Amino acid sequence: MYSALKTIQNTARRAASMSTAAAATGKPLTIGLIPADGIGREVIPAARQVLEALPSDIMPAKLGFVDLDAGFEHFQKHGVALPEETLAALKGDCDGALFGAVSSPSHKVAGYSSPIVGLRKQMDLYANVRPVISGSAATASGEKRAIDMLIIRENTECLYIKEEEQFEGSDGKYAIAKRRISEFASRRAGEMAFSMALQRDAMRKQLPASERTWAGRPKVTIVHKSNVLSVTDGLWRETVRKVYEANSQYKAGVDIEEQLVDSMVYRMFREPEAFDVVVAPNMYGDIISDGAAALVGSLGLVPSANVGDSFVVGEPVHGSAPDIAGKNIANPIAAIRSAAMLLERTGYGSAALAIYRAVDKVLAEGQIKTPDLGGKSTTSEVTEAVCKQL
């Protein structure tokens, strides 16, 4: 087990060093654009516009873009949600990608499976990284508190393997869903959580103490429900803890705790400032991270990155929002921040920081806001305001 852990660590380090080296040479950076469904077709072009607005002294690489197809609407037209041509272009032509949103139906549709789930599996994007940051998050008690939480969601397993069956019983129909939890996937998610806890701590130490939202030692919270699901969640819990126990650097520099998933949700809304890095199986992580968006005001603000050892796909947390699609009122901030996360993971930290700061300034000024934040501005106006700050 220890040798397998070292292999994961070394692979991650090589990927990071390669991306940094590529950035240093100023080589072209090719980004696949997959708007998919609904407002994805509005927020992904907005993210591209911001990327193209980066000054050359901040973004030394020439940016290239490849428009790619996927989504439920593509499935309805062509019978496939994630075309082989899209996968081939991502693997052969792109350094990273941005994915918009998908309108997956709530009922079973023959032949259809979620393209983003398929993309994560095909590109081995084993962790979904979701930062939740606010200087004045609204808690359940109505108090305003500063939070700086990072949610690491295992991205390839759990109930999202989508193996379900329905049967006829003596009392009517019943359905069974299979849930997969493996040591391998749990170990990789745990490794990312602990390594990113240390990375966040190193970045915080570069700031004056007065500007640090998190003042204590880095901490990783392991989320599970092993008091009920003792086999699957038990394996998850034990494996992530073993990652910690096997690494002296983690033990020396990171605190560790556990939370049952229901207690995690309760505490997250009562005292979100109590959490630093949270690591969870796929379904729990999906629910927690969407819920955490309420702390900062809107799903339209929360970015994410689907991360593997050699590829990254930025993806706003929000859905396809068909009720507002095509009205030019969707909030593009989550997609823009997701583009910055892509740059950060591919070695262009200065460019990513410039985007983060531009977005933060627009939000702090509070003059240009889409309806989800109580404003009347359009997608285009918010995008232009961020570009202006660059």
Short mmCIF file of N, CA, C and O in Angstrom, two decimals, residues 38-149:
data_model
loop_
_atom_site.label_atom_id
_atom_site.label_comp_id
_atom_site.label_asym_id
_atom_site.label_seq_id
_atom_site.Cartn_x
_atom_site.Cartn_y
_atom_site.Cartn_z
N GLY A 38 -28.04 24.47 -22.01
CA GLY A 38 -28.57 25.61 -21.27
C GLY A 38 -27.63 26.79 -21.21
O GLY A 38 -27.06 27.22 -22.21
N ILE A 39 -27.45 27.34 -20.01
CA ILE A 39 -26.61 28.52 -19.84
C ILE A 39 -25.14 28.24 -20.04
O ILE A 39 -24.33 29.18 -20.09
N GLY A 40 -24.78 26.97 -20.19
CA GLY A 40 -23.39 26.66 -20.54
C GLY A 40 -22.97 27.35 -21.82
O GLY A 40 -21.81 27.75 -21.97
N ARG A 41 -23.92 27.54 -22.73
CA ARG A 41 -23.62 28.19 -24.01
C ARG A 41 -23.45 29.70 -23.86
O ARG A 41 -23.08 30.37 -24.83
N GLU A 42 -23.72 30.23 -22.69
CA GLU A 42 -23.50 31.65 -22.43
C GLU A 42 -22.30 31.90 -21.53
O GLU A 42 -21.54 32.84 -21.74
N VAL A 43 -22.11 31.05 -20.51
CA VAL A 43 -21.04 31.31 -19.54
C VAL A 43 -19.68 30.85 -20.04
O VAL A 43 -18.65 31.43 -19.67
N ILE A 44 -19.64 29.82 -20.88
CA ILE A 44 -18.33 29.39 -21.41
C ILE A 44 -17.76 30.42 -22.39
O ILE A 44 -16.57 30.76 -22.31
N PRO A 45 -18.56 30.99 -23.30
CA PRO A 45 -18.03 32.10 -24.11
C PRO A 45 -17.59 33.29 -23.25
O PRO A 45 -16.62 33.98 -23.60
N ALA A 46 -18.27 33.54 -22.13
CA ALA A 46 -17.86 34.62 -21.23
C ALA A 46 -16.49 34.33 -20.64
O ALA A 46 -15.62 35.22 -20.57
N ALA A 47 -16.26 33.09 -20.23
CA ALA A 47 -14.95 32.70 -19.69
C ALA A 47 -13.86 32.85 -20.75
O ALA A 47 -12.75 33.32 -20.47
N ARG A 48 -14.18 32.48 -21.98
CA ARG A 48 -13.21 32.64 -23.06
C ARG A 48 -12.87 34.11 -23.27
O ARG A 48 -11.69 34.48 -23.45
N GLN A 49 -13.88 34.96 -23.22
CA GLN A 49 -13.65 36.39 -23.40
C GLN A 49 -12.70 36.95 -22.35
O GLN A 49 -11.81 37.76 -22.66
N VAL A 50 -12.85 36.48 -21.11
CA VAL A 50 -11.95 36.93 -20.04
C VAL A 50 -10.54 36.41 -20.26
O VAL A 50 -9.56 37.14 -20.09
N LEU A 51 -10.42 35.15 -20.65
CA LEU A 51 -9.09 34.59 -20.94
C LEU A 51 -8.39 35.38 -22.04
O LEU A 51 -7.19 35.67 -21.96
N GLU A 52 -9.15 35.75 -23.07
CA GLU A 52 -8.56 36.49 -24.19
C GLU A 52 -8.20 37.92 -23.80
O GLU A 52 -7.40 38.56 -24.48
N ALA A 53 -8.79 38.41 -22.71
CA ALA A 53 -8.51 39.78 -22.26
C ALA A 53 -7.25 39.87 -21.40
O ALA A 53 -6.82 40.98 -21.06
N LEU A 54 -6.67 38.74 -21.04
CA LEU A 54 -5.46 38.76 -20.21
C LEU A 54 -4.31 39.44 -20.95
O LEU A 54 -4.00 39.08 -22.08
N PRO A 55 -3.64 40.42 -20.33
CA PRO A 55 -2.49 41.07 -20.96
C PRO A 55 -1.35 40.07 -21.17
O PRO A 55 -1.18 39.13 -20.39
N SER A 56 -0.58 40.27 -22.22
CA SER A 56 0.48 39.34 -22.56
C SER A 56 1.59 39.28 -21.51
O SER A 56 2.29 38.27 -21.40
N ASP A 57 1.77 40.37 -20.75
CA ASP A 57 2.81 40.32 -19.71
C ASP A 57 2.39 39.46 -18.53
O ASP A 57 3.23 39.02 -17.74
N ILE A 58 1.09 39.18 -18.39
CA ILE A 58 0.59 38.31 -17.34
C ILE A 58 0.42 36.88 -17.87
O ILE A 58 0.71 35.91 -17.17
N MET A 59 -0.05 36.76 -19.11
CA MET A 59 -0.27 35.45 -19.73
C MET A 59 0.66 35.31 -20.93
O MET A 59 0.34 35.73 -22.04
N PRO A 60 1.86 34.74 -20.72
CA PRO A 60 2.86 34.70 -21.79
C PRO A 60 2.51 33.73 -22.92
O PRO A 60 2.98 33.90 -24.05
N ALA A 61 1.70 32.73 -22.63
CA ALA A 61 1.39 31.74 -23.66
C ALA A 61 0.29 32.24 -24.60
O ALA A 61 -0.64 32.94 -24.18
N LYS A 62 0.39 31.85 -25.84
CA LYS A 62 -0.66 32.12 -26.79
C LYS A 62 -1.79 31.14 -26.55
O LYS A 62 -1.58 29.92 -26.47
N LEU A 63 -3.01 31.65 -26.43
CA LEU A 63 -4.16 30.80 -26.15
C LEU A 63 -4.82 30.33 -27.44
O LEU A 63 -5.02 31.11 -28.37
N GLY A 64 -5.14 29.06 -27.49
CA GLY A 64 -5.90 28.50 -28.59
C GLY A 64 -7.15 27.82 -28.04
O GLY A 64 -7.16 27.34 -26.90
N PHE A 65 -8.21 27.79 -28.82
CA PHE A 65 -9.47 27.21 -28.35
C PHE A 65 -10.02 26.23 -29.38
O PHE A 65 -9.93 26.47 -30.59
N VAL A 66 -10.59 25.14 -28.89
CA VAL A 66 -11.21 24.14 -29.75
C VAL A 66 -12.65 23.96 -29.28
O VAL A 66 -12.90 23.61 -28.13
N ASP A 67 -13.61 24.24 -30.14
CA ASP A 67 -15.03 24.10 -29.80
C ASP A 67 -15.45 22.64 -29.94
O ASP A 67 -15.25 22.03 -31.00
N LEU A 68 -16.05 22.10 -28.88
CA LEU A 68 -16.37 20.68 -28.84
C LEU A 68 -17.82 20.45 -28.40
O LEU A 68 -18.40 21.27 -27.71
N ASP A 69 -18.38 19.33 -28.81
CA ASP A 69 -19.78 19.01 -28.54
C ASP A 69 -19.92 18.00 -27.42
O ASP A 69 -19.10 17.09 -27.26
N ALA A 70 -21.02 18.13 -26.66
CA ALA A 70 -21.45 17.16 -25.66
C ALA A 70 -22.76 17.67 -25.08
O ALA A 70 -23.17 18.81 -25.32
N GLY A 71 -23.44 16.82 -24.31
CA GLY A 71 -24.63 17.28 -23.62
C GLY A 71 -25.88 16.49 -23.98
O GLY A 71 -25.91 15.70 -24.93
N PHE A 72 -26.94 16.72 -23.20
CA PHE A 72 -28.20 16.03 -23.42
C PHE A 72 -28.85 16.48 -24.72
O PHE A 72 -29.44 15.66 -25.45
N GLU A 73 -28.75 17.76 -25.03
CA GLU A 73 -29.33 18.26 -26.28
C GLU A 73 -28.62 17.65 -27.48
O GLU A 73 -29.26 17.35 -28.50
N HIS A 74 -27.31 17.45 -27.36
CA HIS A 74 -26.57 16.78 -28.43
C HIS A 74 -27.03 15.33 -28.54
O HIS A 74 -27.16 14.79 -29.66
N PHE A 75 -27.29 14.70 -27.42
CA PHE A 75 -27.80 13.33 -27.41
C PHE A 75 -29.15 13.24 -28.12
O PHE A 75 -29.40 12.31 -28.89
N GLN A 76 -30.02 14.20 -27.85
CA GLN A 76 -31.35 14.19 -28.47
C GLN A 76 -31.27 14.32 -29.99
O GLN A 76 -32.11 13.77 -30.72
N LYS A 77 -30.26 15.04 -30.47
CA LYS A 77 -30.11 15.25 -31.91
C LYS A 77 -29.33 14.13 -32.60
O LYS A 77 -29.63 13.77 -33.74
N HIS A 78 -28.31 13.61 -31.89
CA HIS A 78 -27.37 12.70 -32.55
C HIS A 78 -27.26 11.33 -31.90
O HIS A 78 -26.52 10.47 -32.40
N GLY A 79 -27.94 11.12 -30.77
CA GLY A 79 -27.93 9.81 -30.13
C GLY A 79 -26.71 9.51 -29.29
O GLY A 79 -26.53 8.38 -28.83
N VAL A 80 -25.86 10.51 -29.06
CA VAL A 80 -24.68 10.32 -28.22
C VAL A 80 -24.44 11.60 -27.42
O VAL A 80 -24.53 12.71 -27.96
N ALA A 81 -24.18 11.45 -26.12
CA ALA A 81 -23.99 12.62 -25.25
C ALA A 81 -22.54 13.07 -25.18
O ALA A 81 -22.27 14.26 -24.97
N LEU A 82 -21.62 12.14 -25.35
CA LEU A 82 -20.19 12.47 -25.32
C LEU A 82 -19.53 11.83 -26.53
O LEU A 82 -19.08 10.69 -26.50
N PRO A 83 -19.46 12.58 -27.64
CA PRO A 83 -18.94 12.02 -28.88
C PRO A 83 -17.48 11.58 -28.78
O PRO A 83 -16.68 12.20 -28.05
N GLU A 84 -17.15 10.54 -29.49
CA GLU A 84 -15.76 10.07 -29.54
C GLU A 84 -14.84 11.16 -30.08
O GLU A 84 -13.68 11.26 -29.69
N GLU A 85 -15.38 11.98 -31.00
CA GLU A 85 -14.56 13.07 -31.57
C GLU A 85 -14.15 14.08 -30.49
O GLU A 85 -13.05 14.63 -30.52
N THR A 86 -15.05 14.31 -29.53
CA THR A 86 -14.73 15.22 -28.44
C THR A 86 -13.62 14.65 -27.57
O THR A 86 -12.65 15.34 -27.23
N LEU A 87 -13.73 13.37 -27.22
CA LEU A 87 -12.70 12.73 -26.41
C LEU A 87 -11.36 12.70 -27.13
O LEU A 87 -10.31 12.97 -26.53
N ALA A 88 -11.39 12.41 -28.43
CA ALA A 88 -10.15 12.36 -29.20
C ALA A 88 -9.48 13.72 -29.24
O ALA A 88 -8.25 13.83 -29.13
N ALA A 89 -10.27 14.79 -29.40
CA ALA A 89 -9.70 16.14 -29.44
C ALA A 89 -9.11 16.52 -28.09
O ALA A 89 -8.02 17.13 -28.02
N LEU A 90 -9.80 16.17 -27.01
CA LEU A 90 -9.28 16.48 -25.68
C LEU A 90 -7.95 15.76 -25.42
O LEU A 90 -7.00 16.34 -24.90
N LYS A 91 -7.90 14.49 -25.80
CA LYS A 91 -6.69 13.70 -25.55
C LYS A 91 -5.54 14.06 -26.48
O LYS A 91 -4.38 13.99 -26.08
N GLY A 92 -5.87 14.47 -27.71
CA GLY A 92 -4.82 14.69 -28.68
C GLY A 92 -4.44 16.12 -28.93
O GLY A 92 -3.29 16.41 -29.32
N ASP A 93 -5.38 17.06 -28.71
CA ASP A 93 -5.13 18.44 -29.11
C ASP A 93 -5.15 19.47 -27.97
O ASP A 93 -4.73 20.61 -28.18
N CYS A 94 -5.66 19.10 -26.81
CA CYS A 94 -5.92 20.09 -25.76
C CYS A 94 -5.04 19.89 -24.52
O CYS A 94 -4.70 18.76 -24.17
N ASP A 95 -4.72 20.99 -23.86
CA ASP A 95 -3.98 20.95 -22.61
C ASP A 95 -4.91 20.97 -21.40
O ASP A 95 -4.50 20.67 -20.28
N GLY A 96 -6.16 21.35 -21.62
CA GLY A 96 -7.16 21.42 -20.58
C GLY A 96 -8.48 21.77 -21.25
O GLY A 96 -8.55 21.94 -22.47
N ALA A 97 -9.55 21.88 -20.44
CA ALA A 97 -10.86 22.16 -21.04
C ALA A 97 -11.75 22.88 -20.04
O ALA A 97 -11.50 22.90 -18.83
N LEU A 98 -12.81 23.49 -20.59
CA LEU A 98 -13.87 24.09 -19.79
C LEU A 98 -15.18 23.44 -20.19
O LEU A 98 -15.48 23.32 -21.37
N PHE A 99 -15.95 23.02 -19.18
CA PHE A 99 -17.25 22.39 -19.42
C PHE A 99 -18.33 23.28 -18.82
O PHE A 99 -18.21 23.72 -17.68
N GLY A 100 -19.42 23.51 -19.58
CA GLY A 100 -20.45 24.44 -19.14
C GLY A 100 -21.45 23.85 -18.16
O GLY A 100 -21.33 24.00 -16.95
N ALA A 101 -22.44 23.15 -18.65
CA ALA A 101 -23.48 22.57 -17.81
C ALA A 101 -24.22 21.52 -18.62
O ALA A 101 -24.22 21.56 -19.86
N VAL A 102 -24.87 20.59 -17.93
CA VAL A 102 -25.58 19.53 -18.63
C VAL A 102 -27.00 19.40 -18.08
O VAL A 102 -27.23 19.50 -16.88
N SER A 103 -27.95 19.19 -18.98
CA SER A 103 -29.36 19.05 -18.60
C SER A 103 -29.75 17.59 -18.51
O SER A 103 -30.62 17.11 -19.25
N SER A 104 -29.12 16.84 -17.62
CA SER A 104 -29.45 15.42 -17.49
C SER A 104 -30.88 15.26 -16.98
O SER A 104 -31.27 15.91 -16.01
N PRO A 105 -31.66 14.40 -17.61
CA PRO A 105 -33.05 14.21 -17.19
C PRO A 105 -33.14 13.50 -15.84
O PRO A 105 -32.23 12.74 -15.47
N SER A 106 -34.21 13.74 -15.11
CA SER A 106 -34.41 13.11 -13.80
C SER A 106 -34.95 11.70 -13.93
O SER A 106 -34.97 10.94 -12.96
N HIS A 107 -35.41 11.31 -15.13
CA HIS A 107 -35.93 9.97 -15.37
C HIS A 107 -34.99 9.23 -16.32
O HIS A 107 -34.15 9.84 -16.98
N LYS A 108 -35.14 7.92 -16.37
CA LYS A 108 -34.27 7.12 -17.22
C LYS A 108 -34.58 7.36 -18.69
O LYS A 108 -35.73 7.35 -19.11
N VAL A 109 -33.52 7.59 -19.47
CA VAL A 109 -33.65 7.73 -20.93
C VAL A 109 -32.74 6.68 -21.56
O VAL A 109 -31.54 6.68 -21.33
N ALA A 110 -33.31 5.80 -22.33
CA ALA A 110 -32.56 4.70 -22.92
C ALA A 110 -31.36 5.21 -23.72
O ALA A 110 -31.51 6.10 -24.57
N GLY A 111 -30.19 4.67 -23.44
CA GLY A 111 -28.99 5.01 -24.19
C GLY A 111 -28.25 6.23 -23.69
O GLY A 111 -27.15 6.52 -24.18
N TYR A 112 -28.84 6.96 -22.73
CA TYR A 112 -28.20 8.20 -22.29
C TYR A 112 -27.45 8.00 -20.97
O TYR A 112 -27.94 7.33 -20.06
N SER A 113 -26.28 8.59 -20.89
CA SER A 113 -25.55 8.70 -19.63
C SER A 113 -24.88 10.06 -19.60
O SER A 113 -24.54 10.64 -20.64
N SER A 114 -24.69 10.59 -18.41
CA SER A 114 -24.18 11.96 -18.25
C SER A 114 -22.82 12.13 -18.92
O SER A 114 -21.88 11.38 -18.63
N PRO A 115 -22.66 13.14 -19.77
CA PRO A 115 -21.38 13.35 -20.44
C PRO A 115 -20.27 13.80 -19.50
O PRO A 115 -19.11 13.46 -19.70
N ILE A 116 -20.62 14.56 -18.44
CA ILE A 116 -19.57 15.01 -17.54
C ILE A 116 -19.06 13.85 -16.69
O ILE A 116 -17.86 13.74 -16.40
N VAL A 117 -19.96 12.93 -16.31
CA VAL A 117 -19.53 11.73 -15.58
C VAL A 117 -18.64 10.88 -16.48
O VAL A 117 -17.59 10.39 -16.06
N GLY A 118 -19.04 10.73 -17.74
CA GLY A 118 -18.24 9.98 -18.69
C GLY A 118 -16.89 10.62 -18.94
O GLY A 118 -15.87 9.94 -19.04
N LEU A 119 -16.89 11.94 -19.01
CA LEU A 119 -15.64 12.68 -19.24
C LEU A 119 -14.67 12.47 -18.09
O LEU A 119 -13.46 12.26 -18.30
N ARG A 120 -15.19 12.52 -16.87
CA ARG A 120 -14.33 12.30 -15.70
C ARG A 120 -13.69 10.92 -15.74
O ARG A 120 -12.51 10.75 -15.43
N LYS A 121 -14.47 9.93 -16.14
CA LYS A 121 -13.94 8.56 -16.20
C LYS A 121 -12.94 8.40 -17.34
O LYS A 121 -11.86 7.84 -17.16
N GLN A 122 -13.30 8.88 -18.52
CA GLN A 122 -12.45 8.70 -19.70
C GLN A 122 -11.11 9.42 -19.58
O GLN A 122 -10.09 8.93 -20.06
N MET A 123 -11.12 10.59 -18.92
CA MET A 123 -9.89 11.38 -18.77
C MET A 123 -9.22 11.15 -17.42
O MET A 123 -8.23 11.79 -17.10
N ASP A 124 -9.76 10.23 -16.64
CA ASP A 124 -9.24 9.90 -15.30
C ASP A 124 -9.10 11.15 -14.44
O ASP A 124 -8.07 11.40 -13.82
N LEU A 125 -10.16 11.93 -14.40
CA LEU A 125 -10.21 13.14 -13.58
C LEU A 125 -10.79 12.74 -12.22
O LEU A 125 -11.97 12.85 -11.97
N TYR A 126 -9.92 12.27 -11.36
CA TYR A 126 -10.37 11.54 -10.17
C TYR A 126 -10.76 12.41 -8.99
O TYR A 126 -11.26 11.90 -7.98
N ALA A 127 -10.55 13.71 -9.08
CA ALA A 127 -10.95 14.58 -7.97
C ALA A 127 -11.63 15.84 -8.51
O ALA A 127 -11.18 16.41 -9.50
N ASN A 128 -12.71 16.22 -7.85
CA ASN A 128 -13.36 17.50 -8.15
C ASN A 128 -13.02 18.46 -7.03
O ASN A 128 -13.31 18.19 -5.85
N VAL A 129 -12.38 19.56 -7.39
CA VAL A 129 -11.88 20.52 -6.41
C VAL A 129 -12.78 21.76 -6.44
O VAL A 129 -12.90 22.41 -7.47
N ARG A 130 -13.41 22.08 -5.28
CA ARG A 130 -14.37 23.17 -5.23
C ARG A 130 -14.05 24.12 -4.08
O ARG A 130 -14.30 23.81 -2.91
N PRO A 131 -13.49 25.28 -4.37
CA PRO A 131 -13.26 26.27 -3.32
C PRO A 131 -14.53 27.04 -2.99
O PRO A 131 -15.31 27.37 -3.88
N VAL A 132 -14.76 27.29 -1.71
CA VAL A 132 -15.90 28.08 -1.25
C VAL A 132 -15.33 29.18 -0.35
O VAL A 132 -14.92 28.93 0.77
N ILE A 133 -15.30 30.40 -0.88
CA ILE A 133 -14.59 31.50 -0.21
C ILE A 133 -15.50 32.72 -0.13
O ILE A 133 -16.15 33.08 -1.11
N SER A 134 -15.53 33.35 1.03
CA SER A 134 -16.28 34.59 1.19
C SER A 134 -15.80 35.31 2.43
O SER A 134 -15.50 34.69 3.46
N GLY A 135 -15.73 36.61 2.32
CA GLY A 135 -15.39 37.42 3.49
C GLY A 135 -16.57 37.65 4.40
O GLY A 135 -16.42 38.10 5.54
N SER A 136 -17.78 37.32 3.92
CA SER A 136 -18.98 37.55 4.74
C SER A 136 -20.06 36.54 4.37
O SER A 136 -21.08 36.88 3.80
N ALA A 137 -19.80 35.28 4.69
CA ALA A 137 -20.77 34.23 4.41
C ALA A 137 -21.94 34.32 5.37
O ALA A 137 -21.78 34.58 6.56
N ALA A 138 -23.14 34.07 4.86
CA ALA A 138 -24.34 34.12 5.70
C ALA A 138 -24.60 32.75 6.30
O ALA A 138 -24.87 31.79 5.58
N THR A 139 -24.50 32.61 7.62
CA THR A 139 -24.72 31.34 8.29
C THR A 139 -26.20 31.15 8.61
O THR A 139 -27.01 32.06 8.43
N ALA A 140 -26.54 29.96 9.13
CA ALA A 140 -27.93 29.66 9.46
C ALA A 140 -28.48 30.59 10.54
O ALA A 140 -29.67 30.87 10.59
N SER A 141 -27.60 31.09 11.41
CA SER A 141 -28.03 31.99 12.48
C SER A 141 -28.18 33.43 12.01
O SER A 141 -28.63 34.29 12.76
N GLY A 142 -27.78 33.70 10.76
CA GLY A 142 -27.86 35.06 10.24
C GLY A 142 -26.59 35.86 10.42
O GLY A 142 -26.48 36.98 9.93
N GLU A 143 -25.61 35.28 11.12
CA GLU A 143 -24.34 35.98 11.31
C GLU A 143 -23.52 35.95 10.01
O GLU A 143 -23.64 35.04 9.21
N LYS A 144 -22.66 36.95 9.85
CA LYS A 144 -21.76 37.00 8.70
C LYS A 144 -20.37 36.56 9.16
O LYS A 144 -19.82 37.11 10.11
N ARG A 145 -19.82 35.55 8.49
CA ARG A 145 -18.51 35.04 8.88
C ARG A 145 -17.65 34.80 7.65
O ARG A 145 -18.14 34.45 6.58
N ALA A 146 -16.35 34.99 7.83
CA ALA A 146 -15.40 34.75 6.74
C ALA A 146 -15.11 33.25 6.66
O ALA A 146 -14.85 32.60 7.67
N ILE A 147 -15.16 32.71 5.46
CA ILE A 147 -14.83 31.30 5.26
C ILE A 147 -13.86 31.13 4.11
O ILE A 147 -13.82 31.92 3.17
N ASP A 148 -13.05 30.08 4.22
CA ASP A 148 -12.11 29.72 3.17
C ASP A 148 -12.01 28.20 3.17
O ASP A 148 -11.11 27.61 3.76
N MET A 149 -12.97 27.56 2.54
CA MET A 149 -13.10 26.10 2.57
C MET A 149 -12.84 25.52 1.19
O MET A 149 -13.22 26.10 0.18
#
